[in-house]
CSV table of C-alpha atoms and ligand atoms in Angstrom, one decimal:
chain,number,residue,atom,x,y,z
A,307,UNK,CA,50.6,49.0,37.9
A,308,UNK,CA,51.0,51.6,40.7
A,309,UNK,CA,47.7,53.2,41.8
A,310,UNK,CA,47.6,56.9,40.7
A,311,UNK,CA,46.1,59.1,43.4
A,312,UNK,CA,46.7,62.7,42.4
A,313,UNK,CA,46.0,64.6,39.2
A,314,UNK,CA,48.1,65.3,36.1
A,315,UNK,CA,48.9,68.6,34.5
A,316,UNK,CA,50.5,69.2,31.1
A,317,UNK,CA,51.6,72.3,29.3
A,318,UNK,CA,53.2,73.3,26.0
A,319,UNK,CA,55.9,75.9,25.7
A,320,UNK,CA,58.2,77.6,23.2
A,321,UNK,CA,57.8,77.6,19.4
A,322,UNK,CA,55.2,75.2,18.0
A,323,UNK,CA,55.9,72.2,15.7
A,324,UNK,CA,53.8,69.9,13.4
A,325,UNK,CA,53.8,67.1,16.0
A,326,UNK,CA,53.8,68.8,19.5
A,327,UNK,CA,50.2,67.9,19.8
A,328,UNK,CA,51.0,64.2,19.2
A,329,UNK,CA,53.1,64.4,22.4
A,330,UNK,CA,50.1,66.1,24.2
A,331,UNK,CA,48.0,63.2,22.9
A,332,UNK,CA,50.6,60.7,24.2
A,333,UNK,CA,50.6,62.3,27.7
A,334,UNK,CA,46.8,62.5,27.8
A,335,UNK,CA,46.0,59.0,26.6
A,336,UNK,CA,48.7,57.3,28.6
A,337,UNK,CA,47.7,59.1,31.8
A,338,UNK,CA,44.1,58.3,31.3
A,339,UNK,CA,44.8,54.7,30.4
A,340,UNK,CA,47.0,54.3,33.5
A,341,UNK,CA,44.2,55.5,35.8
A,342,UNK,CA,44.9,59.3,36.3
A,343,UNK,CA,41.8,60.9,37.7
A,344,UNK,CA,42.0,64.2,36.0
A,345,UNK,CA,44.4,65.4,33.3
A,346,UNK,CA,44.5,69.2,33.3
A,347,UNK,CA,46.0,71.4,30.5
A,348,UNK,CA,47.7,74.7,31.2
A,349,UNK,CA,46.6,77.3,28.7
A,350,UNK,CA,49.8,79.1,27.4
A,351,UNK,CA,52.1,77.1,29.6
A,352,UNK,CA,53.4,78.3,33.0
A,353,UNK,CA,52.4,81.9,32.1
A,354,UNK,CA,48.7,80.8,31.9
A,355,UNK,CA,49.1,78.5,35.0
A,356,UNK,CA,50.1,81.6,37.0
A,357,UNK,CA,46.8,83.1,36.1
A,358,UNK,CA,45.0,79.8,36.8
A,359,UNK,CA,44.1,79.3,33.2
A,360,UNK,CA,43.7,75.6,33.4
A,361,UNK,CA,41.3,73.2,31.7
A,362,UNK,CA,40.1,69.7,32.4
A,363,UNK,CA,41.2,68.0,29.1
A,364,UNK,CA,38.4,65.4,29.4
A,365,UNK,CA,35.9,68.2,28.7
A,366,UNK,CA,37.6,69.0,25.4
A,367,UNK,CA,39.1,65.7,24.1
A,368,UNK,CA,36.2,63.4,24.4
A,369,UNK,CA,36.7,60.4,22.2
A,370,UNK,CA,39.3,58.4,20.2
A,371,UNK,CA,38.7,60.5,17.1
A,372,UNK,CA,39.6,63.7,19.0
A,373,UNK,CA,42.8,62.0,20.0
A,374,UNK,CA,43.6,61.1,16.4
A,375,UNK,CA,42.7,64.7,15.3
A,376,UNK,CA,44.8,66.1,18.1
A,377,UNK,CA,47.8,64.1,16.9
A,378,UNK,CA,47.5,65.4,13.4
A,379,UNK,CA,46.9,69.1,14.4
A,380,UNK,CA,49.9,71.4,14.0
A,381,UNK,CA,50.9,74.1,16.5
A,382,UNK,CA,50.2,74.0,20.2
A,383,UNK,CA,46.6,73.0,21.1
A,384,UNK,CA,46.9,74.5,24.5
A,385,UNK,CA,48.7,77.6,23.4
A,386,UNK,CA,52.3,78.4,24.3
A,387,UNK,CA,54.5,81.0,26.0
A,388,UNK,CA,58.1,82.2,26.2
A,389,UNK,CA,58.1,82.7,30.0
A,390,UNK,CA,61.3,82.6,32.0
A,391,UNK,CA,61.1,81.6,35.7
A,392,UNK,CA,63.5,83.6,38.0
A,393,UNK,CA,66.3,81.8,39.7
A,394,UNK,CA,65.0,80.1,42.8
A,395,UNK,CA,67.4,82.0,45.1
A,396,UNK,CA,66.4,85.4,43.5
A,397,UNK,CA,62.6,85.3,43.9
A,398,UNK,CA,60.5,82.6,45.5
A,399,UNK,CA,57.1,84.4,45.2
A,400,UNK,CA,56.4,83.1,41.8
A,401,UNK,CA,57.2,79.5,42.9
A,402,UNK,CA,55.0,79.8,45.9
A,403,UNK,CA,52.2,80.9,43.7
A,404,UNK,CA,52.7,78.0,41.2
A,405,UNK,CA,52.9,75.4,43.9
A,406,UNK,CA,49.8,76.7,45.7
A,407,UNK,CA,47.8,76.5,42.4
A,408,UNK,CA,49.2,73.0,41.8
A,409,UNK,CA,48.2,71.9,45.4
A,410,UNK,CA,44.7,73.4,44.9
A,411,UNK,CA,44.3,71.2,41.8
A,412,UNK,CA,45.7,68.2,43.7
A,413,UNK,CA,48.5,67.8,41.0
A,414,UNK,CA,51.0,65.0,41.5
A,415,UNK,CA,52.4,64.9,38.0
A,416,UNK,CA,53.6,67.8,35.9
A,417,UNK,CA,54.6,67.5,32.3
A,418,UNK,CA,56.0,70.3,30.1
A,419,UNK,CA,56.4,69.7,26.4
A,420,UNK,CA,59.1,72.0,25.0
A,421,UNK,CA,62.7,72.8,24.0
A,422,UNK,CA,65.7,74.3,25.8
A,423,UNK,CA,63.9,77.1,27.6
A,424,UNK,CA,61.1,74.8,28.7
A,425,UNK,CA,63.6,72.4,30.2
A,426,UNK,CA,64.9,75.3,32.2
A,427,UNK,CA,61.4,75.5,33.7
A,428,UNK,CA,61.3,71.8,34.5
A,429,UNK,CA,64.7,72.0,36.1
A,430,UNK,CA,63.7,75.0,38.3
A,431,UNK,CA,60.4,73.6,39.3
A,432,UNK,CA,61.7,70.1,40.2
A,433,UNK,CA,64.6,71.7,42.2
A,434,UNK,CA,62.1,73.9,44.1
A,435,UNK,CA,59.9,70.9,44.7
A,436,UNK,CA,62.7,68.9,46.2
A,437,UNK,CA,64.0,71.8,48.3
A,438,UNK,CA,60.5,72.2,49.7
A,439,UNK,CA,59.6,68.6,50.3
A,440,UNK,CA,56.8,68.6,47.6
A,441,UNK,CA,55.7,65.2,46.2
A,442,UNK,CA,55.0,66.6,42.7
A,443,UNK,CA,56.9,64.8,39.9
A,444,UNK,CA,58.2,67.0,37.1
A,445,UNK,CA,59.2,65.5,33.7
A,446,UNK,CA,60.2,67.3,30.5
A,447,UNK,CA,58.9,66.1,27.1
A,448,UNK,CA,61.3,67.1,24.3
A,449,UNK,CA,60.2,69.0,21.3
A,450,UNK,CA,61.7,71.6,18.9
A,451,UNK,CA,62.1,71.9,15.2
A,452,UNK,CA,65.6,73.3,16.0
A,453,UNK,CA,66.8,69.9,17.2
A,454,UNK,CA,69.2,71.6,19.5
A,455,UNK,CA,68.4,69.8,22.8
A,456,UNK,CA,71.3,68.0,24.4
A,457,UNK,CA,71.4,64.2,25.2
A,458,UNK,CA,68.7,63.1,22.9
A,459,UNK,CA,69.5,61.8,19.4
A,460,UNK,CA,67.0,64.2,18.0
A,461,UNK,CA,63.9,66.0,19.0
A,462,UNK,CA,60.3,65.4,18.0
A,463,UNK,CA,59.3,68.1,15.5
A,464,UNK,CA,62.6,68.2,13.8
A,465,UNK,CA,61.9,65.2,11.4
A,466,UNK,CA,58.7,66.8,10.1
A,467,UNK,CA,60.3,70.2,9.6
A,468,UNK,CA,63.3,68.6,7.9
A,469,UNK,CA,60.9,66.6,5.6
A,470,UNK,CA,59.1,69.9,4.7
A,471,UNK,CA,62.3,71.7,4.1
A,472,UNK,CA,63.7,68.9,1.9
A,473,UNK,CA,60.5,68.8,-0.1
A,474,UNK,CA,60.0,72.5,-0.7
A,475,UNK,CA,63.7,73.0,-1.5
A,476,UNK,CA,63.2,70.6,-4.3
A,477,UNK,CA,60.1,72.5,-5.5
A,478,UNK,CA,61.9,75.8,-5.4
A,479,UNK,CA,64.8,74.4,-7.4
A,480,UNK,CA,62.4,73.2,-10.0
A,481,UNK,CA,60.7,76.6,-10.1
A,482,UNK,CA,64.0,78.4,-10.5
A,483,UNK,CA,64.7,76.5,-13.8
A,484,UNK,CA,61.5,77.5,-15.5
A,485,UNK,CA,62.6,80.6,-17.4
A,486,UNK,CA,65.5,81.0,-19.7
A,487,UNK,CA,66.9,83.7,-17.4
A,488,UNK,CA,69.5,83.8,-14.7
A,489,UNK,CA,68.4,84.0,-11.1
A,490,UNK,CA,69.6,83.5,-7.6
A,491,UNK,CA,67.2,82.3,-4.8
A,492,UNK,CA,68.0,82.5,-1.1
A,493,UNK,CA,66.1,80.2,1.3
A,494,UNK,CA,66.1,81.5,4.9
A,495,UNK,CA,65.6,78.7,7.4
A,496,UNK,CA,64.9,78.7,11.1
A,497,UNK,CA,67.0,77.1,13.8
A,498,UNK,CA,68.4,80.1,15.8
A,499,UNK,CA,72.0,79.2,16.7
A,500,UNK,CA,72.0,75.6,15.4
A,501,UNK,CA,72.1,74.5,11.8
A,502,UNK,CA,70.2,71.2,12.0
A,503,UNK,CA,67.2,72.6,10.1
A,504,UNK,CA,69.2,74.5,7.5
A,505,UNK,CA,71.3,71.4,6.8
A,506,UNK,CA,68.1,69.5,6.0
A,507,UNK,CA,68.0,71.5,2.7
A,508,UNK,CA,70.6,69.0,1.6
A,509,UNK,CA,67.9,66.3,1.5
A,510,UNK,CA,66.8,67.9,-1.7
A,511,UNK,CA,69.9,66.5,-3.4
A,512,UNK,CA,68.8,63.2,-4.7
A,513,UNK,CA,68.3,61.2,-7.9
A,514,UNK,CA,66.0,63.8,-9.5
A,515,UNK,CA,67.4,67.0,-8.1
A,516,UNK,CA,70.8,68.5,-7.8
A,517,UNK,CA,70.0,70.1,-4.5
A,518,UNK,CA,70.9,73.6,-3.3
A,519,UNK,CA,74.3,75.0,-4.4
A,520,UNK,CA,75.4,76.1,-1.0
A,521,UNK,CA,74.2,75.7,2.6
A,522,UNK,CA,75.3,78.1,5.4
A,523,UNK,CA,74.9,77.1,9.0
A,524,UNK,CA,75.3,79.3,12.1
A,525,UNK,CA,78.1,77.0,13.3
A,526,UNK,CA,80.4,78.6,10.7
A,527,UNK,CA,81.3,82.3,10.9
A,528,UNK,CA,79.7,84.0,7.9
A,529,UNK,CA,81.8,86.3,5.7
A,530,UNK,CA,79.5,88.5,3.6
A,531,UNK,CA,82.2,89.4,1.1
A,532,UNK,CA,83.3,85.9,0.6
A,533,UNK,CA,79.7,84.8,0.2
A,534,UNK,CA,79.2,87.4,-2.5
A,535,UNK,CA,82.3,86.2,-4.4
A,536,UNK,CA,81.0,82.6,-4.2
A,537,UNK,CA,77.5,83.5,-5.5
A,538,UNK,CA,79.0,85.6,-8.3
A,539,UNK,CA,81.2,82.6,-9.4
A,540,UNK,CA,78.2,80.2,-9.4
A,541,UNK,CA,76.2,82.8,-11.3
A,542,UNK,CA,78.8,82.9,-14.0
A,543,UNK,CA,78.2,79.2,-14.9
A,544,UNK,CA,74.6,78.4,-13.8
A,545,UNK,CA,71.2,79.6,-14.9
A,546,UNK,CA,69.7,79.1,-11.5
A,547,UNK,CA,71.5,79.3,-8.1
A,548,UNK,CA,69.8,78.2,-4.9
A,549,UNK,CA,71.4,78.9,-1.5
A,550,UNK,CA,70.0,77.8,1.9
A,551,UNK,CA,71.0,80.0,4.7
A,552,UNK,CA,70.2,79.9,8.4
A,553,UNK,CA,68.4,82.8,10.1
A,554,UNK,CA,71.1,82.6,12.7
A,555,UNK,CA,74.3,83.1,10.7
A,556,UNK,CA,76.7,85.6,12.3
A,557,UNK,CA,79.6,87.6,11.2
A,558,UNK,CA,83.1,87.5,12.8
A,559,UNK,CA,82.2,90.3,15.2
A,560,UNK,CA,79.3,88.2,16.6
A,561,UNK,CA,76.5,90.1,14.9
A,562,UNK,CA,73.6,88.2,13.2
A,563,UNK,CA,73.6,89.0,9.5
A,564,UNK,CA,69.9,90.0,9.9
A,565,UNK,CA,71.1,92.7,12.3
A,566,UNK,CA,72.9,94.3,9.4
A,567,UNK,CA,69.4,95.2,8.1
A,568,UNK,CA,68.5,97.1,11.4
A,569,UNK,CA,65.0,95.6,11.4
A,570,UNK,CA,65.2,93.7,14.7
A,571,UNK,CA,63.1,95.2,17.4
A,572,UNK,CA,61.9,92.2,19.5
A,573,UNK,CA,63.7,90.2,22.2
A,574,UNK,CA,61.8,87.6,24.2
A,575,UNK,CA,62.0,86.7,27.9
A,576,UNK,CA,65.0,84.4,27.3
A,577,UNK,CA,66.9,87.2,25.5
A,578,UNK,CA,66.4,85.7,22.1
A,579,UNK,CA,66.3,88.2,19.3
A,580,UNK,CA,63.7,87.7,16.6
A,581,UNK,CA,65.8,86.6,13.6
A,582,UNK,CA,64.4,87.6,10.3
A,583,UNK,CA,65.6,89.3,7.1
A,584,UNK,CA,68.9,87.5,6.4
A,585,UNK,CA,67.8,86.3,3.0
A,586,UNK,CA,66.2,89.6,2.0
A,587,UNK,CA,69.3,91.5,3.0
A,588,UNK,CA,71.6,89.2,1.0
A,589,UNK,CA,69.2,89.0,-2.0
A,590,UNK,CA,69.1,92.8,-2.3
A,591,UNK,CA,72.9,92.9,-2.2
A,592,UNK,CA,73.2,90.3,-4.9
A,593,UNK,CA,70.6,92.2,-7.1
A,594,UNK,CA,72.6,95.3,-6.8
A,595,UNK,CA,76.2,93.9,-7.0
A,596,UNK,CA,75.8,90.9,-9.2
A,597,UNK,CA,73.0,92.4,-11.2
A,598,UNK,CA,70.5,89.5,-11.6
A,599,UNK,CA,67.0,88.5,-10.6
A,600,UNK,CA,66.9,87.4,-7.0
A,601,UNK,CA,64.3,86.0,-4.7
A,602,UNK,CA,64.4,85.8,-0.9
A,603,UNK,CA,62.2,83.1,0.5
A,604,UNK,CA,61.8,83.0,4.2
A,605,UNK,CA,60.3,79.7,5.2
A,606,UNK,CA,59.3,81.3,8.5
A,607,UNK,CA,56.4,79.7,10.4
A,608,UNK,CA,55.4,77.5,7.4
A,609,UNK,CA,58.3,75.2,8.2
A,610,UNK,CA,57.3,74.4,11.8
A,611,UNK,CA,53.6,73.6,11.4
A,612,UNK,CA,53.5,71.7,8.1
A,613,UNK,CA,51.4,68.8,9.3
A,614,UNK,CA,50.2,68.1,5.8
A,615,UNK,CA,53.6,66.5,5.1
A,616,UNK,CA,54.4,65.2,8.5
A,617,UNK,CA,56.9,62.4,9.0
A,618,UNK,CA,55.3,59.3,10.3
A,619,UNK,CA,58.5,58.4,12.2
A,620,UNK,CA,58.3,61.9,13.9
A,621,UNK,CA,54.7,61.9,14.8
A,622,UNK,CA,54.9,58.4,16.2
A,623,UNK,CA,58.0,59.2,18.3
A,624,UNK,CA,56.3,62.4,19.5
A,625,UNK,CA,53.4,60.3,20.9
A,626,UNK,CA,55.9,57.9,22.4
A,627,UNK,CA,57.9,60.5,24.3
A,628,UNK,CA,54.6,61.8,25.8
A,629,UNK,CA,53.7,58.2,26.9
A,630,UNK,CA,57.2,57.5,28.2
A,631,UNK,CA,57.0,60.7,30.3
A,632,UNK,CA,53.8,59.6,32.0
A,633,UNK,CA,55.2,56.1,32.7
A,634,UNK,CA,58.4,57.5,34.2
A,635,UNK,CA,56.5,60.0,36.4
A,636,UNK,CA,54.0,57.4,37.6
A,637,UNK,CA,56.9,55.1,38.5
A,638,UNK,CA,58.3,57.9,40.7
A,639,UNK,CA,60.8,59.7,38.5
A,640,UNK,CA,61.3,63.5,38.7
A,641,UNK,CA,63.7,66.2,37.4
A,642,UNK,CA,64.3,64.3,34.1
A,643,UNK,CA,63.7,64.7,30.4
A,644,UNK,CA,62.7,61.9,28.1
A,645,UNK,CA,65.3,61.3,25.4
A,646,UNK,CA,65.4,59.3,22.2
A,647,UNK,CA,68.3,56.8,21.8
A,648,UNK,CA,69.1,55.6,18.3
A,649,UNK,CA,69.8,51.9,18.4
A,650,UNK,CA,70.5,51.5,14.6
A,651,UNK,CA,70.2,53.4,11.4
A,652,UNK,CA,69.2,50.5,9.1
A,653,UNK,CA,66.7,49.3,10.1
A,654,UNK,CA,66.1,52.5,12.0
A,655,UNK,CA,65.4,51.7,15.6
A,656,UNK,CA,65.0,54.3,18.4
A,657,UNK,CA,64.0,53.8,22.0
A,658,UNK,CA,63.1,56.2,24.8
A,659,UNK,CA,65.2,56.7,28.0
A,660,UNK,CA,65.5,59.3,30.8
A,661,UNK,CA,68.1,62.0,31.3
A,662,UNK,CA,68.9,64.3,34.2
A,663,UNK,CA,67.3,67.7,33.4
A,664,UNK,CA,70.3,69.6,34.9
A,665,UNK,CA,72.5,68.3,32.1
A,666,UNK,CA,70.0,69.3,29.4
A,667,UNK,CA,68.5,72.7,30.4
A,668,UNK,CA,70.1,75.6,28.7
A,669,UNK,CA,72.6,73.5,26.7
A,670,UNK,CA,72.5,74.1,22.9
A,671,UNK,CA,73.4,71.1,20.8
A,672,UNK,CA,75.1,72.3,17.6
A,673,UNK,CA,75.9,70.5,14.3
A,674,UNK,CA,79.4,68.9,14.8
A,675,UNK,CA,82.1,70.5,12.7
A,676,UNK,CA,82.9,67.2,11.0
A,677,UNK,CA,79.4,67.1,9.6
A,678,UNK,CA,80.0,70.3,7.7
A,679,UNK,CA,82.3,70.3,4.7
A,680,UNK,CA,85.7,71.9,4.8
A,681,UNK,CA,84.7,75.0,2.8
A,682,UNK,CA,81.9,75.6,5.4
A,683,UNK,CA,79.2,75.8,2.7
A,684,UNK,CA,77.5,72.4,2.8
A,685,UNK,CA,76.8,69.5,5.1
A,686,UNK,CA,78.4,66.1,4.7
A,687,UNK,CA,77.0,62.7,3.9
A,688,UNK,CA,77.0,61.7,7.6
A,689,UNK,CA,74.7,64.6,8.3
A,690,UNK,CA,72.3,63.4,5.6
A,691,UNK,CA,72.5,59.8,6.8
A,692,UNK,CA,71.6,61.1,10.3
A,693,UNK,CA,68.5,63.0,9.1
A,694,UNK,CA,67.1,60.5,6.5
A,695,UNK,CA,65.5,58.0,8.9
A,696,UNK,CA,63.7,60.8,10.7
A,697,UNK,CA,61.8,62.0,7.6
A,698,UNK,CA,60.5,58.6,6.6
A,699,UNK,CA,56.9,57.7,5.8
A,700,UNK,CA,53.7,59.8,5.9
A,701,UNK,CA,50.6,60.1,8.0
A,702,UNK,CA,47.8,61.6,5.9
A,703,UNK,CA,45.8,64.3,7.6
A,704,UNK,CA,42.1,63.6,8.1
A,705,UNK,CA,40.8,65.5,5.1
A,706,UNK,CA,37.4,67.2,5.1
A,707,UNK,CA,36.2,69.0,2.0
A,708,UNK,CA,39.6,68.9,0.5
A,709,UNK,CA,41.5,70.3,3.5
A,710,UNK,CA,43.1,68.9,6.6
A,711,UNK,CA,40.8,68.9,9.7
A,712,UNK,CA,42.3,70.2,12.9
A,713,UNK,CA,41.2,70.0,16.5
A,714,UNK,CA,41.3,73.4,18.1
A,715,UNK,CA,40.8,74.6,21.6
A,716,UNK,CA,37.7,76.4,22.4
A,717,UNK,CA,36.6,77.5,25.8
A,718,UNK,CA,33.2,76.2,25.1
A,719,UNK,CA,33.1,72.9,26.9
A,720,UNK,CA,31.8,70.1,24.7
B,1537,LIG,O1,61.6,77.5,18.9
B,1537,LIG,C1,62.2,77.4,17.8
B,1537,LIG,C2,62.0,78.5,16.8
B,1537,LIG,O2,61.2,78.1,15.8
B,1537,LIG,C3,63.4,79.0,16.2
B,1537,LIG,O3,63.8,78.3,15.2
B,1537,LIG,C4,63.0,80.4,15.8
B,1537,LIG,O4,64.2,81.2,15.8
B,1537,LIG,C5,62.1,80.8,16.9
B,1537,LIG,O5,61.5,79.7,17.4
B,1537,LIG,C6,61.1,81.8,16.6
B,1537,LIG,O6,60.4,82.1,17.7
B,1537,LIG,P1,59.0,82.9,17.8
B,1537,LIG,O7,57.9,82.1,17.2
B,1537,LIG,O8,58.9,83.2,19.3
B,1537,LIG,O9,59.3,84.2,17.1
């Protein structure tokens, strides 16, 4: 094994997941086992790094039990950010500052666990590093519940969110059947411009459950009037109608359906609008126009941090991509992201590999049209076959006094 001279730094960025801390554990444990002197954590990603908010992880994660707890703790242990670096040719001051902080900490290896926007950060930092003759290695560790990163078969975080969505969709369908009264329930699911998560509602369709009646993904233009007609038709013949709908569905003029509610007021550094209110808007319309009891259920942040029902496949792969990133960087790689390559479905086998960050950053991977039915209101069997292996098996939380125990960051050094 190559001797590791410099230090390591790792950060988490973008929306949290149920398993992003398993990747952090993978980076930390592998770096330590391979002889890294110090492993630093950036608090709140690059934004915190710029304020020199950095901690020595050995002061906080002190034993094997901490590592196990960290793996099972949802959300981002180190805190996160949505921070966009300027283009290198536009403004170099921020880069100079970052590199001078990294030099001060004697960093040789930089890992960033995140989605699309975070890979943009790795791309820019590795480009700047090469242009300026720096020896620091930059590797991206994939994560996002949205599953919209290019090149990788799937992203850690997606499998657990999909498992949660499939499970609670079954529960909501059961609940909708309880009274002898007609009702329509709309489930609003995250995923921004990609329908991977919303499509996972189809997992609820199994031996003991008929699944949702319709599923609307952002890949298909949403026609509000046509939607109303379809709901009314289903309502005529069914007691309980359940529809899964993406937060990111857009009308033909390119507006998000949730923008029709005029309740959007927040846009982040990457220009992403906060998407919320699609289900509420449509449920109110159904109540008024179809005249029945409706419920709008926004899965919201519940779907991205549900570590009590984590997929064992997912949490294991999340750890593996962290470890693979360290191995790659220690072997001299830079400007790459770790990807997952599916070798087979049955038995499910997936391996890690490396991919050029320039081909990943800022590319959104959408659900292929052929994995959506012709009517545009459900996903196909191929879609379900793709997701199923990713939700398999469980990893029980460490329960204390009836509740899952988490490892949380505190600035009090242990
Ligand atoms: O990062 C993924 C994601 O969970 C999207 O599905 C969702 O639209 C977005 O984050 C919400 O972001 P925030 O937590 O910044 O509001």
